[in-house]
Coordinates of C-alpha atoms and ligand atoms in Angstrom, one line a residue:
M1 CA 119.1 23.9 143.3
T2 CA 120.2 20.4 142.5
V3 CA 121.3 19.9 138.9
P4 CA 118.8 20.9 136.3
I5 CA 117.8 18.4 133.6
S6 CA 118.1 19.3 129.9
H7 CA 115.4 21.2 128.0
H8 CA 115.4 18.3 125.6
E9 CA 114.5 15.8 128.3
I10 CA 111.6 18.1 129.4
R11 CA 110.4 18.4 125.8
D12 CA 110.6 14.6 125.4
R13 CA 108.5 14.0 128.5
F14 CA 106.0 16.7 127.5
S15 CA 105.5 15.4 124.0
K16 CA 104.9 11.9 125.3
A17 CA 102.5 13.1 128.0
M18 CA 100.7 15.1 125.3
S19 CA 100.4 12.1 123.0
A20 CA 99.0 10.0 125.9
M21 CA 96.5 12.6 126.8
Y22 CA 95.4 13.0 123.1
Q23 CA 95.1 9.2 122.7
A24 CA 92.7 9.2 125.7
E25 CA 90.7 12.1 124.4
V26 CA 90.6 11.0 120.7
P27 CA 90.7 7.2 120.4
Q28 CA 91.0 7.5 116.6
Y29 CA 94.4 9.1 117.2
E30 CA 95.7 5.8 118.7
T31 CA 94.5 4.0 115.6
L32 CA 96.3 6.6 113.4
L33 CA 99.5 6.1 115.3
E34 CA 99.3 2.3 114.8
L35 CA 98.6 2.7 111.1
V36 CA 101.6 5.1 110.6
A37 CA 103.9 2.8 112.6
Q38 CA 102.8 -0.2 110.5
V39 CA 103.3 1.7 107.2
N40 CA 106.7 2.9 108.4
R41 CA 107.8 -0.6 109.4
E42 CA 106.8 -2.0 106.0
T43 CA 108.5 0.8 104.2
L44 CA 111.7 0.3 106.0
E45 CA 111.6 -3.5 105.4
R46 CA 110.9 -3.0 101.7
D47 CA 113.7 -0.4 101.3
P48 CA 116.8 -1.3 103.4
E49 CA 118.7 1.5 101.7
L50 CA 116.3 4.1 103.1
A51 CA 116.6 2.4 106.5
A52 CA 120.4 2.6 106.4
R53 CA 120.2 6.3 105.3
L54 CA 117.8 7.3 108.1
E55 CA 120.0 5.5 110.6
A56 CA 123.2 7.2 109.4
H57 CA 121.4 10.6 109.5
D58 CA 120.2 10.2 113.1
E59 CA 116.6 10.1 111.8
L60 CA 115.6 6.6 112.7
N61 CA 115.4 7.1 116.4
R62 CA 113.4 10.3 116.2
L63 CA 110.9 8.8 113.8
S64 CA 108.9 7.0 116.5
V65 CA 108.6 10.1 118.7
E66 CA 108.2 12.6 115.9
R67 CA 104.9 14.6 115.8
H68 CA 103.6 18.1 115.7
G69 CA 100.6 19.7 117.3
A70 CA 98.6 22.8 116.7
I71 CA 96.8 25.3 119.0
R72 CA 95.1 28.7 118.6
V73 CA 95.1 31.4 121.2
G74 CA 93.2 34.7 121.5
T75 CA 95.4 37.4 123.1
A76 CA 98.9 38.7 123.1
E77 CA 99.3 37.9 126.8
E78 CA 98.4 34.2 126.1
L79 CA 100.9 34.1 123.2
T80 CA 103.7 35.7 125.2
M81 CA 103.2 33.3 128.1
L82 CA 103.2 30.3 125.7
R83 CA 106.5 31.5 124.3
R84 CA 107.9 31.4 127.8
L85 CA 106.3 28.0 128.5
F86 CA 107.8 26.5 125.3
A87 CA 111.2 28.0 126.1
V88 CA 111.3 25.8 129.2
M89 CA 111.4 22.8 126.8
G90 CA 113.9 24.3 124.4
M91 CA 111.3 25.3 121.8
Y92 CA 111.5 28.7 120.1
P93 CA 109.3 30.6 117.6
V94 CA 110.5 29.9 114.0
G95 CA 108.8 31.4 110.9
Y96 CA 105.8 33.7 110.3
Y97 CA 102.7 32.3 108.6
D98 CA 100.0 34.6 107.3
L99 CA 96.8 32.7 107.1
S100 CA 94.6 35.8 106.3
E101 CA 95.6 35.1 102.7
A102 CA 93.6 31.9 102.9
G103 CA 90.6 33.6 104.5
V104 CA 91.4 32.5 108.0
P105 CA 91.7 35.3 110.6
V106 CA 94.9 34.2 112.3
H107 CA 98.7 34.5 111.9
S108 CA 101.1 31.9 113.2
T109 CA 104.5 30.6 114.1
A110 CA 106.0 27.2 114.9
F111 CA 107.6 26.6 118.3
R112 CA 110.3 24.1 117.7
P113 CA 113.8 23.0 118.7
I114 CA 116.6 24.5 116.7
D115 CA 119.9 22.7 117.2
D116 CA 120.9 19.6 115.4
D117 CA 121.2 17.5 118.5
A118 CA 117.9 18.8 119.9
L119 CA 116.2 17.9 116.6
A120 CA 117.7 14.5 116.5
R121 CA 116.5 13.8 120.1
N122 CA 112.9 14.9 119.7
P123 CA 111.8 17.5 117.1
F124 CA 108.4 18.1 118.7
R125 CA 106.8 21.3 117.3
V126 CA 103.6 23.2 117.9
F127 CA 102.0 25.3 115.2
T128 CA 100.6 28.2 117.1
S129 CA 98.1 30.7 115.8
L130 CA 97.0 34.0 117.2
L131 CA 93.4 35.1 116.5
R132 CA 93.1 38.5 114.8
L133 CA 90.1 40.1 116.3
E134 CA 91.0 43.3 114.4
L135 CA 89.9 41.6 111.2
I136 CA 86.3 41.1 112.4
E137 CA 84.2 43.8 110.9
S138 CA 81.5 44.1 113.5
A139 CA 82.7 46.3 116.4
E140 CA 80.1 44.8 118.7
L141 CA 81.2 41.3 118.0
R142 CA 84.9 42.3 118.3
E143 CA 84.3 43.8 121.7
R144 CA 82.2 40.8 122.9
A145 CA 85.0 38.4 121.9
A146 CA 87.7 40.5 123.6
G147 CA 85.7 40.8 126.7
I148 CA 85.2 37.0 127.0
L149 CA 88.9 36.4 126.3
A150 CA 89.9 38.9 129.0
E151 CA 88.1 36.8 131.6
R152 CA 90.1 33.6 131.2
D153 CA 93.5 32.4 132.3
I154 CA 94.6 29.4 130.1
F155 CA 97.5 28.6 132.5
T156 CA 97.3 27.0 135.9
P157 CA 98.9 28.9 138.8
G158 CA 101.4 26.0 139.1
A159 CA 102.5 26.3 135.5
R160 CA 103.0 30.0 135.9
E161 CA 105.2 29.5 139.0
L162 CA 107.3 26.7 137.4
I163 CA 107.9 28.8 134.2
E164 CA 109.1 31.7 136.4
L165 CA 111.2 29.3 138.5
S166 CA 112.8 27.9 135.4
E167 CA 113.6 31.4 134.1
R168 CA 115.2 32.3 137.5
Q169 CA 117.1 29.1 138.0
G170 CA 118.1 28.6 134.3
G171 CA 116.3 25.2 134.2
L172 CA 114.2 22.7 136.3
T173 CA 115.2 19.7 138.4
D174 CA 113.9 16.3 137.6
E175 CA 111.0 16.6 140.0
Q176 CA 110.2 20.1 139.0
A177 CA 110.2 19.1 135.4
D178 CA 107.6 16.4 136.1
R179 CA 105.4 18.9 137.8
F180 CA 105.9 21.4 134.9
V181 CA 104.8 18.7 132.4
A182 CA 101.6 17.9 134.4
E183 CA 100.7 21.5 135.0
S184 CA 101.4 22.8 131.5
L185 CA 99.5 19.9 130.0
E186 CA 96.3 21.4 131.5
T187 CA 96.5 24.3 129.1
F188 CA 96.1 21.9 126.1
R189 CA 93.3 19.8 127.5
W190 CA 89.9 19.5 125.9
H191 CA 87.0 21.0 127.9
Q192 CA 83.4 19.9 127.3
D193 CA 82.0 23.0 128.9
A194 CA 82.0 26.2 126.8
T195 CA 82.4 29.4 128.8
V196 CA 79.6 31.1 126.9
D197 CA 76.0 30.5 126.2
L198 CA 74.8 28.9 122.9
E199 CA 73.6 32.2 121.5
T200 CA 77.1 33.9 121.9
Y201 CA 78.7 30.8 120.5
E202 CA 76.5 30.9 117.4
A203 CA 77.1 34.6 116.9
L204 CA 80.9 34.1 116.9
H205 CA 80.5 31.0 114.8
A206 CA 78.6 32.8 112.2
E207 CA 81.5 35.3 111.8
H208 CA 84.0 32.5 111.4
R209 CA 84.1 29.0 113.0
L210 CA 87.6 29.5 114.1
I211 CA 86.6 32.5 116.2
A212 CA 84.1 30.4 118.1
D213 CA 86.8 27.7 118.6
V214 CA 89.3 30.2 120.1
V215 CA 87.0 32.4 122.2
C216 CA 84.4 30.1 123.7
F217 CA 86.5 27.6 125.7
R218 CA 88.7 27.7 128.8
G219 CA 91.8 26.9 126.9
P220 CA 93.5 26.3 123.5
H221 CA 92.8 22.6 123.3
I222 CA 95.3 20.8 121.1
N223 CA 93.4 20.3 117.9
H224 CA 95.6 17.6 116.3
L225 CA 98.9 15.7 116.8
T226 CA 100.6 14.6 113.6
P227 CA 102.9 11.6 113.3
R228 CA 105.5 11.4 110.5
T229 CA 105.1 8.7 107.9
L230 CA 107.6 7.5 105.4
D231 CA 104.9 6.8 102.8
I232 CA 101.9 9.2 102.9
D233 CA 100.3 7.8 99.8
E234 CA 100.1 4.3 101.3
A235 CA 99.0 5.7 104.7
Q236 CA 96.2 7.7 103.0
R237 CA 95.1 4.6 101.0
R238 CA 94.8 2.6 104.3
M239 CA 92.9 5.2 106.3
P240 CA 89.3 4.3 105.2
A241 CA 89.8 0.7 106.1
A242 CA 91.0 1.8 109.6
G243 CA 87.8 3.9 110.0
M244 CA 89.2 7.3 109.1
N245 CA 87.8 9.4 106.3
P246 CA 90.7 11.4 104.8
K247 CA 90.3 14.7 103.0
E248 CA 90.3 14.1 99.2
V249 CA 93.7 15.5 98.4
I250 CA 97.2 15.2 99.8
E251 CA 98.6 18.7 100.2
G252 CA 102.0 19.8 99.1
P253 CA 104.4 18.5 96.5
P254 CA 103.9 15.2 94.6
R255 CA 105.6 11.9 95.4
R256 CA 109.2 12.0 94.2
D257 CA 112.5 10.1 94.3
C258 CA 113.9 13.0 96.5
P259 CA 111.0 14.1 98.7
I260 CA 110.9 17.9 99.1
L261 CA 109.4 20.0 101.9
L262 CA 106.3 18.5 103.3
R263 CA 103.3 16.5 102.2
Q264 CA 100.2 16.3 104.5
T265 CA 96.7 14.9 104.7
S266 CA 94.1 14.9 107.4
F267 CA 90.7 13.4 108.4
K268 CA 87.7 15.4 109.4
A269 CA 87.1 17.0 112.7
L270 CA 85.1 15.2 115.3
E271 CA 81.7 16.6 116.3
E272 CA 81.9 16.7 120.0
P273 CA 79.0 17.2 122.5
T274 CA 79.4 20.5 124.2
R275 CA 77.7 22.0 127.2
F276 CA 77.0 25.7 127.0
A277 CA 76.3 28.1 129.8
G278 CA 72.7 27.9 130.8
E279 CA 72.7 24.1 130.5
R280 CA 72.1 24.0 126.8
Q281 CA 73.6 21.1 124.9
G282 CA 75.2 21.5 121.5
T283 CA 78.2 20.3 119.5
H284 CA 81.5 21.8 118.5
T285 CA 84.0 20.5 115.9
A286 CA 87.6 21.3 116.6
R287 CA 89.8 18.3 116.6
F288 CA 91.0 16.2 113.7
G289 CA 93.7 13.8 112.6
E290 CA 96.6 14.5 110.3
I291 CA 99.7 12.8 109.0
E292 CA 102.7 14.1 107.2
Q293 CA 105.8 13.1 105.2
R294 CA 108.9 15.3 105.3
G295 CA 111.5 15.9 102.7
V296 CA 114.5 18.2 102.1
A297 CA 114.5 21.9 103.1
L298 CA 114.5 24.1 100.0
T299 CA 116.6 27.3 99.6
A300 CA 114.9 30.6 98.6
K301 CA 115.6 29.6 95.0
G302 CA 114.1 26.2 95.4
R303 CA 111.1 27.6 97.3
A304 CA 110.4 30.1 94.6
L305 CA 110.4 27.3 92.0
Y306 CA 108.1 25.2 94.3
D307 CA 105.7 28.1 94.8
R308 CA 105.6 28.8 91.0
L309 CA 104.9 25.1 90.1
L310 CA 102.3 24.8 92.9
A311 CA 100.5 27.9 91.6
E312 CA 100.7 26.6 88.1
S313 CA 99.2 23.2 89.1
R314 CA 96.4 24.9 91.1
Q315 CA 94.7 26.0 87.9
R316 CA 94.8 22.5 86.6
T317 CA 93.9 20.5 89.7
T318 CA 90.8 22.2 91.0
G319 CA 88.1 19.6 91.8
L320 CA 90.2 16.6 90.8
T321 CA 90.3 13.3 92.7
N322 CA 93.5 12.7 94.6
A323 CA 94.8 10.2 92.0
E324 CA 94.2 12.8 89.2
H325 CA 95.5 15.6 91.3
Q326 CA 98.8 13.7 92.0
R327 CA 99.2 12.8 88.3
V328 CA 98.9 16.5 87.2
L329 CA 101.2 17.6 90.1
A330 CA 103.8 15.1 89.0
E331 CA 103.6 16.3 85.4
V332 CA 104.0 20.0 86.5
F333 CA 106.8 19.1 88.9
A334 CA 108.8 17.4 86.2
D335 CA 110.5 20.8 86.0
F336 CA 111.8 20.4 89.5
P337 CA 115.1 18.4 89.5
D338 CA 114.7 15.1 91.3
T339 CA 118.2 13.8 92.1
E340 CA 120.2 14.9 95.1
A341 CA 123.1 15.9 92.9
E342 CA 120.9 18.2 90.8
L343 CA 119.2 19.8 93.8
R344 CA 122.6 20.6 95.2
H345 CA 124.3 21.8 92.1
Q346 CA 121.5 24.1 91.2
G347 CA 121.3 25.5 94.8
L348 CA 117.7 24.4 95.2
A349 CA 118.0 22.5 98.5
F350 CA 120.0 22.6 101.7
F351 CA 122.6 19.9 102.4
E352 CA 124.7 19.0 105.4
Y353 CA 128.3 17.8 104.8
R354 CA 130.2 15.1 106.7
L355 CA 133.5 13.3 106.4
T356 CA 133.1 9.7 105.4
A357 CA 135.3 7.0 107.0
A358 CA 137.6 7.3 103.9
G359 CA 137.7 11.0 104.4
R360 CA 138.8 10.7 108.0
E361 CA 141.6 8.4 106.9
A362 CA 142.7 10.5 104.0
G363 CA 143.1 13.5 106.3
A364 CA 145.4 16.4 105.3
G365 CA 146.5 14.7 102.0
A366 CA 143.1 15.2 100.5
E367 CA 142.1 17.4 97.6
A368 CA 140.5 20.6 98.9
E369 CA 137.8 21.2 96.3
L370 CA 134.4 20.2 97.6
E371 CA 133.0 18.5 94.4
K372 CA 136.2 16.5 94.0
L373 CA 136.0 15.4 97.7
I374 CA 132.5 14.2 97.1
E375 CA 133.4 12.4 93.9
Q376 CA 136.2 10.7 95.7
G377 CA 133.9 9.6 98.4
L378 CA 135.7 11.5 101.1
V379 CA 132.9 13.8 101.9
A380 CA 129.1 13.0 101.9
A381 CA 126.3 15.5 101.4
R382 CA 123.0 14.6 102.9
P383 CA 119.7 16.5 102.5
I384 CA 118.7 18.6 105.5
T385 CA 115.1 17.7 106.6
Y386 CA 112.5 20.4 106.4
E387 CA 111.4 21.1 110.0
D388 CA 108.8 23.8 109.3
F389 CA 105.3 24.2 107.8
L390 CA 103.7 25.4 104.5
P391 CA 101.1 28.1 104.6
V392 CA 99.3 26.9 101.5
S393 CA 99.0 23.4 102.9
A394 CA 98.1 24.8 106.4
A395 CA 95.3 26.8 104.7
G396 CA 94.1 23.6 102.9
I397 CA 94.1 21.8 106.3
F398 CA 92.3 24.6 108.1
Q399 CA 89.7 24.8 105.4
S400 CA 89.0 21.1 105.0
N401 CA 88.5 20.9 108.8
L402 CA 86.5 24.1 109.1
G403 CA 84.1 23.1 106.3
G404 CA 85.6 25.2 103.6
G405 CA 84.8 28.5 105.4
G406 CA 87.3 31.0 104.1
N407 CA 86.5 34.7 104.2
Q408 CA 88.4 36.5 101.4
A409 CA 87.7 39.8 103.2
Y410 CA 90.5 38.9 105.6
A411 CA 93.1 38.6 102.8
G412 CA 96.1 40.7 102.2
N413 CA 96.8 41.4 105.9
A414 CA 100.2 40.0 106.7
N415 CA 101.6 41.8 109.7
K416 CA 104.7 40.2 111.1
E417 CA 105.5 43.2 113.3
A418 CA 102.2 43.0 115.1
F419 CA 102.6 39.3 115.6
E420 CA 106.1 39.8 117.1
E421 CA 104.8 42.5 119.3
A422 CA 102.1 40.2 120.7
L423 CA 104.7 37.4 121.0
G424 CA 107.1 39.7 122.8
A425 CA 110.0 38.5 120.7
K426 CA 111.2 38.2 117.1
V427 CA 110.5 35.0 115.2
T428 CA 113.6 33.3 113.7
D429 CA 113.8 33.1 110.0
E430 CA 113.7 29.4 109.0
L431 CA 115.8 29.8 105.8
A432 CA 118.6 31.5 107.8
L433 CA 118.7 28.5 110.2
Y434 CA 119.1 25.9 107.3
A435 CA 121.7 28.1 105.6
E436 CA 123.7 28.4 108.8
R437 CA 123.5 24.6 109.4
E438 CA 124.8 24.0 105.9
R439 CA 127.6 26.5 106.3
M440 CA 128.7 25.2 109.7
S441 CA 128.8 21.6 108.5
L442 CA 130.8 22.5 105.5
Q443 CA 133.3 24.5 107.5
S444 CA 133.9 21.9 110.1
T445 CA 134.2 19.1 107.5
L446 CA 136.8 21.0 105.6
E447 CA 138.7 21.9 108.8
A448 CA 138.6 18.2 109.9
L449 CA 140.2 17.3 106.6
K450 CA 143.1 19.6 107.2
R451 CA 144.0 17.8 110.5
Ligands
OOG501 C1 96.7 24.6 112.2 C2 96.8 24.1 110.8 C3 98.2 24.1 110.3 C4 99.8 22.2 109.6 O1 100.2 21.1 109.8 O2 100.0 22.9 108.5 C5 98.9 22.8 110.6 C6 95.4 24.6 112.9 O3 94.4 24.1 112.3 O4 95.3 25.2 114.0 O5 98.9 22.2 111.7
NI502 NI1 99.3 20.2 111.3

């Protein structure tokens, strides 16, 4: 074969093709992209320091291409094949998310790039959920759903061939990559035609809306694509004027000087005309809009503090408007240190170390103690961006878009082993990835100083 192109190039092409397809399918998504781009432009103009920091951290370029998507599949075979499809683009399963806790009968992972340079190039990720038919109580309904799923193939023959070819060759050529993007995009397309009759759809819908969404269509239509904003409060404020009706509350931590983890908001799912078998017309709501703002990745200690404070605020925020909700959150989160130095000293967040220009000049003569090196301006510590998701926020997003339909009978059913078996691989632990990045950066920084 002629020279293969990089996985990153394929991912970049795919994420752009996906965005173009979704803009054509959901016109409001185009409006959302414009709104986010505008807010980001204004934020950077207002805050040149932020602009300089993002530039120095390789984050400015990726901002305009940065988005995540979400899909839901029905069988182990589908999930395994998706893993192989995403691997062609350098995306690997990271993290295990148990949504049964929130009354949603799925468990999930995020397919995403892992290396620093891959993330800097295009951090495209896809939150991928597997339906858990075993949680449905009625055996009759369970079997009906399994039977319908067994009939479909969500991949085109061309996509299957190109995935195998990529595995055999260890990559794809330029021309093969273009065909791969076109063929694999088909899996994520919206189909107006349901594969079942209205009566079957309604039976599955009555058990849980999500089950109908996964089971009744030819493929796992992408259900949202989420751009990254630098100011989610402002973006949320402007959504109604742009014709979007956001959910009441922004999920995740409050606004802070040092943003942590992930804040997200979404607007309601579209009601879409759907043709059922037997020519009956109906509607289905599946797709929605979402935006997010990302902050620093937290260590296990930081995450435990976050979880504790979030749980504490829950009792006080139920039923509040967003403004009140954010005020209470900010009060509760006053216990979470909000300077980079404190976050680092208390081991609450992950940082990446680099030599500064002065550090490169100082070379071997420099002091070896890290804190001294930072004080002297020879080494810089910068927050590592959180690249993953939050199960509580995801549950909030699922619920707001599914009309609040949680079923507590599903709860308490985390089963990572079963998920990994369906996936045909282990999921990578996200905390281990951040810890390794921190450790490697520190090691190479200190080694560079010795030279
Ligand atoms: C996925 C919801 C989770 C997020 O950003 O947390 C998600 C879904 O609705 O399929 O995308
Ligand atoms: Ni999302």
